[in-house]
Tab-separated table of C-alpha atoms in Angstrom:
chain	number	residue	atom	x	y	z
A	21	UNK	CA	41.986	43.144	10.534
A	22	UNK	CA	40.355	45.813	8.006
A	23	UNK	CA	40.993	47.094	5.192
A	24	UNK	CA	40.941	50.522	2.978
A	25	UNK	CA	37.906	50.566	0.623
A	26	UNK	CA	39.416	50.900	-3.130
A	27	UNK	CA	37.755	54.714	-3.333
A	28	UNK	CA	40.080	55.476	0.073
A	29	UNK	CA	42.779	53.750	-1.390
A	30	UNK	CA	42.539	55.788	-4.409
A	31	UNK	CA	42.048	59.306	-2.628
A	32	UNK	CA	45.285	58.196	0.124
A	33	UNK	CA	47.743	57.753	-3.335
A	34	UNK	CA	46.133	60.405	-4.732
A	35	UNK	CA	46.657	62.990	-1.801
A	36	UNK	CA	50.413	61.632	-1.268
A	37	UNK	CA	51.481	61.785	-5.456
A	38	UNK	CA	49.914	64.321	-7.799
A	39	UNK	CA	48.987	66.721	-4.837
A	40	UNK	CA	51.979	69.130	-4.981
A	41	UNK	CA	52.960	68.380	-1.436
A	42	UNK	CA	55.779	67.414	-0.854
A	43	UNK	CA	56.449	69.714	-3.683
A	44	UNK	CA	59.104	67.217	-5.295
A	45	UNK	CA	60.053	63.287	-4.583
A	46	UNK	CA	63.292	61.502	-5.390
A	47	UNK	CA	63.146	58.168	-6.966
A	48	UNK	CA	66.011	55.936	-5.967
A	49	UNK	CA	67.445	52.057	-6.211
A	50	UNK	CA	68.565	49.789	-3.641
A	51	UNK	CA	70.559	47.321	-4.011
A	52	UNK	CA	69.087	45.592	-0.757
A	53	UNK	CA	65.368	44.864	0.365
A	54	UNK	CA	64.134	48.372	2.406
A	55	UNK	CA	61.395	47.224	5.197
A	56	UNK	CA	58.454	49.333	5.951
A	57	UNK	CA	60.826	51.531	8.304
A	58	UNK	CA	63.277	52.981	6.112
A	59	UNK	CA	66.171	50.964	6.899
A	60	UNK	CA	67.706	48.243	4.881
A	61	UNK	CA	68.039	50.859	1.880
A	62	UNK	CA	71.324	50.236	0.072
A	63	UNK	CA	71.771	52.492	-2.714
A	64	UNK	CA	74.371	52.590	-5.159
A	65	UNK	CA	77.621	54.443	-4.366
A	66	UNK	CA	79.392	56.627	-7.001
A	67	UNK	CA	79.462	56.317	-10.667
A	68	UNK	CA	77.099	59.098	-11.282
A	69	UNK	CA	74.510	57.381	-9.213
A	70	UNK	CA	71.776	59.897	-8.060
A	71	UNK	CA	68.317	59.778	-6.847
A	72	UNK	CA	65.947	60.975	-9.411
A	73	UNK	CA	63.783	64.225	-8.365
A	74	UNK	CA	59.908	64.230	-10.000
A	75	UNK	CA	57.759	67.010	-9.952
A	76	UNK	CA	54.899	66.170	-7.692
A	77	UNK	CA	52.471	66.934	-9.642
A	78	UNK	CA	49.228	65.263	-11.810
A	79	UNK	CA	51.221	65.029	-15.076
A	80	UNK	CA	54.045	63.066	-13.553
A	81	UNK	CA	51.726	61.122	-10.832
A	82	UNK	CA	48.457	61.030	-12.752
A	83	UNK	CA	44.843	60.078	-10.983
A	84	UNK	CA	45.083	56.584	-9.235
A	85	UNK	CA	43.290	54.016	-11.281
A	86	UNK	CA	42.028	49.931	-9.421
A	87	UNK	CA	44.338	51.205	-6.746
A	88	UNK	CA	47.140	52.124	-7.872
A	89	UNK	CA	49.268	54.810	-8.837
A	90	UNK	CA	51.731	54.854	-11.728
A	91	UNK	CA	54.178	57.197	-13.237
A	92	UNK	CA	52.851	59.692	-15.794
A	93	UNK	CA	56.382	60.613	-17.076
A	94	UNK	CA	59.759	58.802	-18.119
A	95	UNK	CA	62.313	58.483	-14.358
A	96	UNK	CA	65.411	58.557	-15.915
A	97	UNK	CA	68.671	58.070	-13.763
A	98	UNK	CA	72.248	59.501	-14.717
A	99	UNK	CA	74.509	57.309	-17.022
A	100	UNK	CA	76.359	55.341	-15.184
A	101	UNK	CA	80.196	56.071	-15.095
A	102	UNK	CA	80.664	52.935	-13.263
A	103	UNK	CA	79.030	49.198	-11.985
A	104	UNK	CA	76.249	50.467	-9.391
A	105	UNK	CA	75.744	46.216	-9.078
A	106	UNK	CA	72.135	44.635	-9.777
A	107	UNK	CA	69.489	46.730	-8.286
A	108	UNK	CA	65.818	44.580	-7.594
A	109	UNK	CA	64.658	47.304	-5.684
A	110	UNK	CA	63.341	51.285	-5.923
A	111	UNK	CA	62.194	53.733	-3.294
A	112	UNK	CA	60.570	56.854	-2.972
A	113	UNK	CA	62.448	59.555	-0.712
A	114	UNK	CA	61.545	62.800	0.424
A	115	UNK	CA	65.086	64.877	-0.287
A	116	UNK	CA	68.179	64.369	-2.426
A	117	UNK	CA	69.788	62.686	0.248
A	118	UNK	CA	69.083	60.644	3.595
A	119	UNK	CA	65.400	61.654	4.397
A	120	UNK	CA	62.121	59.564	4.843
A	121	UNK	CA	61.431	56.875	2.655
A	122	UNK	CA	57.224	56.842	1.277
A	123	UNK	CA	56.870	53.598	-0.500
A	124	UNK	CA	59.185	50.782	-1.958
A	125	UNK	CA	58.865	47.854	-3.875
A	126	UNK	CA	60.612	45.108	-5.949
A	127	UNK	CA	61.414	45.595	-9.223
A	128	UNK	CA	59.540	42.853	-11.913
A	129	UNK	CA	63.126	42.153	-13.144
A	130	UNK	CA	66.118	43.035	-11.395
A	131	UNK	CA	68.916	44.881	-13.833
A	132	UNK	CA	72.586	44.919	-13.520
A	133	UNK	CA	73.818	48.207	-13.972
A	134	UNK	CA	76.783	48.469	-15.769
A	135	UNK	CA	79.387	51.692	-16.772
A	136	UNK	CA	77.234	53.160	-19.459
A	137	UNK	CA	74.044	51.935	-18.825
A	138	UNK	CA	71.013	54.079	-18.462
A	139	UNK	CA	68.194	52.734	-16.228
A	140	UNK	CA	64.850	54.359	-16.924
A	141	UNK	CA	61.087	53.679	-15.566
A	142	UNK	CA	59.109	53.948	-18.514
A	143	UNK	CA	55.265	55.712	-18.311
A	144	UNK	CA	53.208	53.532	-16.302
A	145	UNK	CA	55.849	51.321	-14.604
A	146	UNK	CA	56.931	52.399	-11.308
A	147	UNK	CA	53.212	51.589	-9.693
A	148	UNK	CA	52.481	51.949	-5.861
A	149	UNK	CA	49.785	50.604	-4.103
A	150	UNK	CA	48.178	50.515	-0.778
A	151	UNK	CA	48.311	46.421	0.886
């Protein structure tokens, strides 16, 4: 089986975050392992959970660099007004709500989200790649 070059790889990310189109993607957590096909995504219910919208643009998505893209700009999620559970697990949506799922990935250290916790992605550590 082949496999991208790292200059494709780089140009694919590129075209899909930092490009503008879709004009705006939604960061979210799961609670559950999403597969490759969008299902399996269990994300937190209530307690002022919310997907996070980012501008798709080059200062949040910045150029791809070894193959892989990383966040140019802080994801912050609401304060949570309640438990939303331990969350290993982000995805990248196309709307608000429901929609198609892009990428997904485990998180280096899964967090417990408690009532009046604030989860936040620093710069440079939600990265996608291409395997």
């Amino acid at each position: 089986m082949g496999s991208f070059g790292d200059y494709a790889e780089n140009a694919v990310l590129d075209w899909l975050f930092g490009s503008g189109d879709p004009a705006t993607w939604y960061i979210g957590l799961s609670t559950a392992a999403p597969t490759d096909d969008g299902s399996g995504i269990a994300e937190p219910s209530g307690g002022s959970y919310a997907r996070v919208a980012v501008t798709n643009n080059a200062t949040n998505w910045p150029a791809t660099s070894g193959g892989a893209k990383a966040n140019g700009t802080a994801i912050t999620f609401p304060q949570a007004s309640a438990s939303w559970g331990t969350v290993p697990y982000f995805v990248i949506m196309d709307a608000a709500s429901d929609g198609n799922m892009y990428a997904h990935a485990v998180l280096d250290a899964q967090k417990t989200v408690d009532s009046g916790d604030t989860l936040s992605f620093a710069v440079g550590e939600l990265d996608i790649t291409l395997d």
